[in-house]
Tab-separated table of C-alpha atoms and ligand atoms in Angstrom:
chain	number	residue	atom	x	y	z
M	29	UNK	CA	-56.561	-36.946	-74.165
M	30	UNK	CA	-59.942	-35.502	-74.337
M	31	UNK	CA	-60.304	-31.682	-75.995
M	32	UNK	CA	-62.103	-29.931	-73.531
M	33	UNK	CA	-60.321	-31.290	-70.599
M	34	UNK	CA	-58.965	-28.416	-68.245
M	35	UNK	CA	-56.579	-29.751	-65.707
M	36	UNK	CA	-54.781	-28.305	-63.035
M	37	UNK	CA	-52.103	-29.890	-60.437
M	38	UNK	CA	-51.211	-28.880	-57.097
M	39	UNK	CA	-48.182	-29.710	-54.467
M	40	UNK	CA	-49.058	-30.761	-51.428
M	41	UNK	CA	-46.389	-31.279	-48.624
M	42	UNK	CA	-46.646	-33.141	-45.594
M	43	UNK	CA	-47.374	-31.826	-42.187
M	44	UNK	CA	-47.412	-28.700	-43.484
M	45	UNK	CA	-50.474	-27.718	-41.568
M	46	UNK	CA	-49.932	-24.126	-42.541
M	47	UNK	CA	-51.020	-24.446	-46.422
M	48	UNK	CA	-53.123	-27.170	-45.476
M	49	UNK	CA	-56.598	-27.272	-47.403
M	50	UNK	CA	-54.939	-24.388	-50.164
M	51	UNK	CA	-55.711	-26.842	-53.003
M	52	UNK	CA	-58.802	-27.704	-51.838
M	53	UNK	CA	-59.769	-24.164	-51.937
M	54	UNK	CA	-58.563	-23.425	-54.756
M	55	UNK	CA	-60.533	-26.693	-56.960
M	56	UNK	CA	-63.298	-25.226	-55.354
M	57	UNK	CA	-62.873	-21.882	-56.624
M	58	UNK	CA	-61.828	-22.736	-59.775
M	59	UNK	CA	-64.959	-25.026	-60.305
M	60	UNK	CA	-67.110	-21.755	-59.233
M	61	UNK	CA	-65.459	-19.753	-61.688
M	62	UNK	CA	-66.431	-22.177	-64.290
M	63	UNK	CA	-70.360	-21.675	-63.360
M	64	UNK	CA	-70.868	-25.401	-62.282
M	65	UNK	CA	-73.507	-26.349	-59.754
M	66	UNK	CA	-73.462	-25.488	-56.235
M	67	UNK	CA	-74.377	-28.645	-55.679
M	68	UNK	CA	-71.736	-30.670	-57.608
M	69	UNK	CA	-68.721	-28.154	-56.157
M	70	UNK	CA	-69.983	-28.923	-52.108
M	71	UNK	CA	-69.499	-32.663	-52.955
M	72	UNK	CA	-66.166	-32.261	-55.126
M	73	UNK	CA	-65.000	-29.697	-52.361
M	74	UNK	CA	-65.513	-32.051	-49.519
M	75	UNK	CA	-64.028	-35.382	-51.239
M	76	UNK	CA	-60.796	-33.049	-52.154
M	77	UNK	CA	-60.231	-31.580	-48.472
M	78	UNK	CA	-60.729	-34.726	-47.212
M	79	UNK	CA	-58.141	-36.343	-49.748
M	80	UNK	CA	-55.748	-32.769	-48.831
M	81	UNK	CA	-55.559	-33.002	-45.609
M	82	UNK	CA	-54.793	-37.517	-45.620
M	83	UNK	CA	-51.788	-36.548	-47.878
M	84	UNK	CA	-50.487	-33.533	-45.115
M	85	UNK	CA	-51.372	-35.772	-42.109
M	86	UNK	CA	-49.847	-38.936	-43.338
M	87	UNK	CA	-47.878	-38.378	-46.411
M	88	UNK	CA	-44.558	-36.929	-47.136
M	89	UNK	CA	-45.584	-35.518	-50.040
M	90	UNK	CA	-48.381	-35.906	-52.558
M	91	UNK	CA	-49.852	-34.431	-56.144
M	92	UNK	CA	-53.651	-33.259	-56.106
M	93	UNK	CA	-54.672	-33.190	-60.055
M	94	UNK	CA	-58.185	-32.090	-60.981
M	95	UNK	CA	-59.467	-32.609	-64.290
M	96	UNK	CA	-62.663	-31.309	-65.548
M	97	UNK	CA	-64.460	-32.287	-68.610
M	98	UNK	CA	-68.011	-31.593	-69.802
M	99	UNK	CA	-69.562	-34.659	-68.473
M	100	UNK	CA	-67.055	-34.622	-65.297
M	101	UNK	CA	-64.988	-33.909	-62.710
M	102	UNK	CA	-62.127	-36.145	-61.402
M	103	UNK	CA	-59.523	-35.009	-58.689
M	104	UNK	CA	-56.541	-37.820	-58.540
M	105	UNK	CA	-54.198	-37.357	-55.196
M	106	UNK	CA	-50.808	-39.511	-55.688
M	107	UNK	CA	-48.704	-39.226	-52.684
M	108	UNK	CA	-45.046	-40.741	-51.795
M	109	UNK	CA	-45.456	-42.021	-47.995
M	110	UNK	CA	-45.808	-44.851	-45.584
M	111	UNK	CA	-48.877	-46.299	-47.746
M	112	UNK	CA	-51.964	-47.924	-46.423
M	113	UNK	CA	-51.196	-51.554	-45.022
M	114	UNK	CA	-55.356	-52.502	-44.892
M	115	UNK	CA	-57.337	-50.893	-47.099
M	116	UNK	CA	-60.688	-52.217	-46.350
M	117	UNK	CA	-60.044	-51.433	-42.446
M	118	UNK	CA	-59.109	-47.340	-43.263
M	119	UNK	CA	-62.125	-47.516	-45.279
M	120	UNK	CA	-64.278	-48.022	-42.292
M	121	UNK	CA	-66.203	-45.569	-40.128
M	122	UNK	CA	-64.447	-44.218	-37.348
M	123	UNK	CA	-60.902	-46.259	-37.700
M	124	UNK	CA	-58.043	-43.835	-37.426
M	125	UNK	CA	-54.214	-43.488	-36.569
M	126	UNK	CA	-54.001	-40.082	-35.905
M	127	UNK	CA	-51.815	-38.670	-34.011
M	128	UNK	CA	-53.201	-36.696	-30.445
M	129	UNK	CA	-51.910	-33.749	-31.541
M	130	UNK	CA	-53.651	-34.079	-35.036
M	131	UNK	CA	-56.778	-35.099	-32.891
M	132	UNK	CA	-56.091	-31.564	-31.118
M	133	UNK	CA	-56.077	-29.889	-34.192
M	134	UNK	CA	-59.613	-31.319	-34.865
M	135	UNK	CA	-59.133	-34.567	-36.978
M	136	UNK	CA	-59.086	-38.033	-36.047
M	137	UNK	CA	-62.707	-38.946	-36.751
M	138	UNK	CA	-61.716	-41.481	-39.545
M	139	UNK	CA	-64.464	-40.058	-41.466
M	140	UNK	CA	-62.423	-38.818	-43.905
M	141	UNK	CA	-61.831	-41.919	-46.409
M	142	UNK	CA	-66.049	-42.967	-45.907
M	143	UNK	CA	-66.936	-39.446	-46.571
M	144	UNK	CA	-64.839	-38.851	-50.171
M	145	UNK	CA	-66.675	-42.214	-50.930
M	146	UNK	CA	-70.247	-41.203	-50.363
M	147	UNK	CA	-69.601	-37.959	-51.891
M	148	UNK	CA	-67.956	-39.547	-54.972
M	149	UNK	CA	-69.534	-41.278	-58.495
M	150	UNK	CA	-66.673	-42.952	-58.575
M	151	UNK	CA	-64.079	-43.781	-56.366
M	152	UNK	CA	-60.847	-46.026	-56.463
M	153	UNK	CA	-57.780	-46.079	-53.530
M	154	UNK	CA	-54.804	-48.111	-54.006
M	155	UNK	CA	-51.301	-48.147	-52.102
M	156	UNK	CA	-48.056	-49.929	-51.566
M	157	UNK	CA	-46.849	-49.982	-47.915
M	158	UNK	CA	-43.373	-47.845	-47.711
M	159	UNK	CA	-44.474	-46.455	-51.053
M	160	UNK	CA	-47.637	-44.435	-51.381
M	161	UNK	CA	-50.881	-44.099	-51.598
M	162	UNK	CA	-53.111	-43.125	-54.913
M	163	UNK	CA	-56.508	-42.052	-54.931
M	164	UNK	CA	-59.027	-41.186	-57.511
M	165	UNK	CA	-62.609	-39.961	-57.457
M	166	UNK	CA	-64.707	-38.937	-59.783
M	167	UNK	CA	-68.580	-36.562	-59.757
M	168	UNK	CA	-70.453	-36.800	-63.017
M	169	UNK	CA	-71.730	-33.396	-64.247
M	170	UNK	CA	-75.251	-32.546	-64.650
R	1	ATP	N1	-52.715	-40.848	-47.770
R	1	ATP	C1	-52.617	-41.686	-46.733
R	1	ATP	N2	-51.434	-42.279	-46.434
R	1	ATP	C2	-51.326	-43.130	-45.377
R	1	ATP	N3	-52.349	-43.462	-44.576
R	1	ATP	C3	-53.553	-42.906	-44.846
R	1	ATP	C4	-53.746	-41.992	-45.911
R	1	ATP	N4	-55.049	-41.628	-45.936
R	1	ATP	C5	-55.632	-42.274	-44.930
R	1	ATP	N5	-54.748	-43.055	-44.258
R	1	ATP	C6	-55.026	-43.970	-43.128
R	1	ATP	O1	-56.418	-44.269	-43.118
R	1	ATP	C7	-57.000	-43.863	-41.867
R	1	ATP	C8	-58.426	-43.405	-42.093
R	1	ATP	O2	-58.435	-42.203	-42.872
R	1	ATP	P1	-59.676	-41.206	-42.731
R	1	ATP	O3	-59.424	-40.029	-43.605
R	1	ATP	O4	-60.927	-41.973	-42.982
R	1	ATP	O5	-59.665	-40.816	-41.195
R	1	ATP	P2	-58.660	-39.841	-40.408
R	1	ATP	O6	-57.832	-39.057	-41.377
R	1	ATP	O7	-57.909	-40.682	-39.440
R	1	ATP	O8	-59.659	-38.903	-39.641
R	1	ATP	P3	-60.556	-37.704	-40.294
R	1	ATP	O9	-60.403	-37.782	-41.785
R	1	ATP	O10	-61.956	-37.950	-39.845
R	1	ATP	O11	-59.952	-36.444	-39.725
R	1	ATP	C9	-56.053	-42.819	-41.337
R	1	ATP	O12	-56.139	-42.666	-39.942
R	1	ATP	C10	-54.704	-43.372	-41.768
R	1	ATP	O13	-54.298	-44.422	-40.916
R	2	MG	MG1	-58.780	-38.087	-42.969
């Protein structure tokens, strides 16, 4: 446990497209509040919706926790749900499973996963088909 760590977890719940991008939102408010960079909060802001809205599109459930120390920020997403059977082919540009009426609704790009990489220091997926899925990414302050 680290002494200045401030953490806070949210609930996210599948195909609720209603809430949907709430704890997003919300990390990015809170990380305002706390007078970090503009800068830092677009990229941590992005990598979180991005994260969100995976877990409400293909999850039954999930739990978005963001940490913040001093020297960073780290937002883990666990969620219970079908998992990700091939990792290295979600990762790429442009591969997607969703749904047409998710692609209605605007999503469907499969930009998502590339884009919480390339806005992330670090960054680290792992799932279990039939299980889950767990995410972690991290944005080094300053
Ligand atoms: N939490 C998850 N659980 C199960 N499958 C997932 C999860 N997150 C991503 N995937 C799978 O990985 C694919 C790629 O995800 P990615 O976020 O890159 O694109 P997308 O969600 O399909 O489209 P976009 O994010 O551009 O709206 C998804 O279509 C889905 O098959
Ligand atoms: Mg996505």
């Amino acid at each position: 446990m680290t002494e200045a760590e401030f953490v806070r977890a949210y609930e996210i719940v599948g195909a609720d497209f209603t809430n949907a991008g709430r704890a997003s939102t919300s990390i990015k408010e809170t990380l305002k509040n706390m007078g970090l960079a503009s800068a830092l909060i677009r990229r941590v802001a992005i990598a979180a919706y991005e994260a969100e809205m995976n877990t409400v599109m293909y999850a039954r459930r999930a739990t978005m926790t963001l940490h913040v120390t001093p020297a960073d920020v780290t937002i883990d997403v666990q969620d219970e749900g079908p998992g990700i059977p091939d990792i290295q082919l979600a990762m790429q540009e442009g591969y997607s499973t969703a749904t047409a009426a998710m692609r209605e609704m605007g999503f469907g790009a499969g930009m998502g996963l590339p884009n919480i990489r390339r806005n992330a220091d670090q960054f680290a997926i792992t799932s279990e088909v039939n299980r889950g899925t767990a995410l972690v990414m991290t944005v080094h302050v300053g």
